[in-house]
Coordinates of C-alpha atoms in Angstrom, one line a residue:
M1 CA 8.3 19.9 -6.6
T2 CA 11.5 18.2 -5.7
A3 CA 13.0 15.4 -7.9
L4 CA 14.3 12.8 -5.6
G5 CA 17.3 10.4 -6.8
H6 CA 18.6 7.2 -5.2
I7 CA 22.3 7.2 -4.6
S8 CA 22.9 3.8 -6.3
L9 CA 19.9 2.9 -8.1
P10 CA 18.6 4.5 -11.2
W11 CA 15.3 5.6 -9.5
I12 CA 13.6 8.9 -8.9
A13 CA 10.5 9.9 -7.3
F14 CA 8.9 13.5 -6.9
A15 CA 7.9 15.2 -3.5
R16 CA 6.0 18.2 -2.6
T17 CA 8.4 21.1 -1.7
D18 CA 6.0 22.9 1.1
R19 CA 7.6 20.5 3.9
N20 CA 10.9 19.8 4.7
V21 CA 11.5 17.3 1.8
K22 CA 14.5 15.7 3.5
L23 CA 12.9 15.0 6.7
H24 CA 9.3 14.5 6.0
P25 CA 8.8 13.6 2.0
T26 CA 5.2 13.7 0.9
F27 CA 5.5 12.0 -2.5
V28 CA 3.4 13.1 -5.6
A29 CA 2.7 11.8 -8.8
P30 CA 5.4 12.6 -11.5
P31 CA 5.0 15.6 -13.5
A32 CA 4.5 15.1 -17.5
W33 CA 7.9 16.1 -18.2
A34 CA 9.3 13.1 -15.9
V35 CA 9.0 11.1 -19.1
Q36 CA 12.3 12.6 -19.9
Y37 CA 14.1 10.8 -16.9
A38 CA 12.3 7.5 -18.2
E39 CA 13.8 7.9 -21.6
A40 CA 17.1 8.6 -20.1
G41 CA 16.8 5.2 -18.6
L42 CA 15.7 6.0 -15.1
T43 CA 12.7 4.2 -13.3
V44 CA 10.2 7.0 -12.3
L45 CA 8.6 5.7 -9.2
L46 CA 4.8 6.6 -8.3
P47 CA 3.3 7.5 -4.9
S48 CA 1.7 4.2 -4.9
F49 CA 5.0 2.5 -4.7
V50 CA 7.1 4.7 -2.6
G51 CA 4.1 5.0 0.1
R52 CA 4.2 1.1 0.7
S53 CA 5.7 -0.6 3.8
V54 CA 9.2 -1.3 4.0
T55 CA 8.3 -4.8 4.8
E56 CA 7.0 -5.1 1.0
F57 CA 10.4 -4.2 -0.6
N58 CA 13.0 -6.7 -1.9
L59 CA 16.0 -5.4 0.2
A60 CA 18.2 -7.3 -1.8
E61 CA 19.0 -4.5 -4.2
L62 CA 19.9 -1.9 -1.7
L63 CA 23.4 -1.2 -0.4
Q64 CA 24.5 -2.7 3.1
I65 CA 24.6 0.4 4.7
E66 CA 20.9 1.0 3.8
T67 CA 19.8 -2.4 5.1
E68 CA 21.6 -1.6 8.4
M69 CA 19.9 1.9 8.6
I70 CA 16.7 0.1 8.8
D71 CA 17.0 -1.2 12.3
L72 CA 18.7 2.1 13.2
C73 CA 16.2 4.6 11.8
N74 CA 13.0 2.6 11.5
P75 CA 11.8 4.0 8.3
Q76 CA 8.2 3.1 7.7
T77 CA 7.5 3.4 4.0
I78 CA 9.6 2.4 0.6
G79 CA 10.0 6.2 0.1
E80 CA 11.5 6.9 3.4
L81 CA 14.1 4.2 2.9
L82 CA 15.2 4.9 -0.7
F83 CA 15.4 8.5 -0.2
N84 CA 17.2 8.3 3.2
C85 CA 14.8 10.5 5.4
W86 CA 17.2 10.2 8.1
D87 CA 20.3 12.1 6.8

């Protein structure tokens, strides 16, 4: 399991490590110890959120470069957008 953190927002999600996490993240439920991240002020994102369509996300929270990458890289899910599958 890999913890993925957003570059500018205090958000974290977890992905399986049996695939190339950077290119094709498969998001999983956070482990029990993820509560420590929440206690430190991070928002622990669930697979049900990061698996949603990009069209369901309020882009106003993102950096300008991230919104520009949507047209260029065409991420399909919120997780792909937030955790930069195109890097």
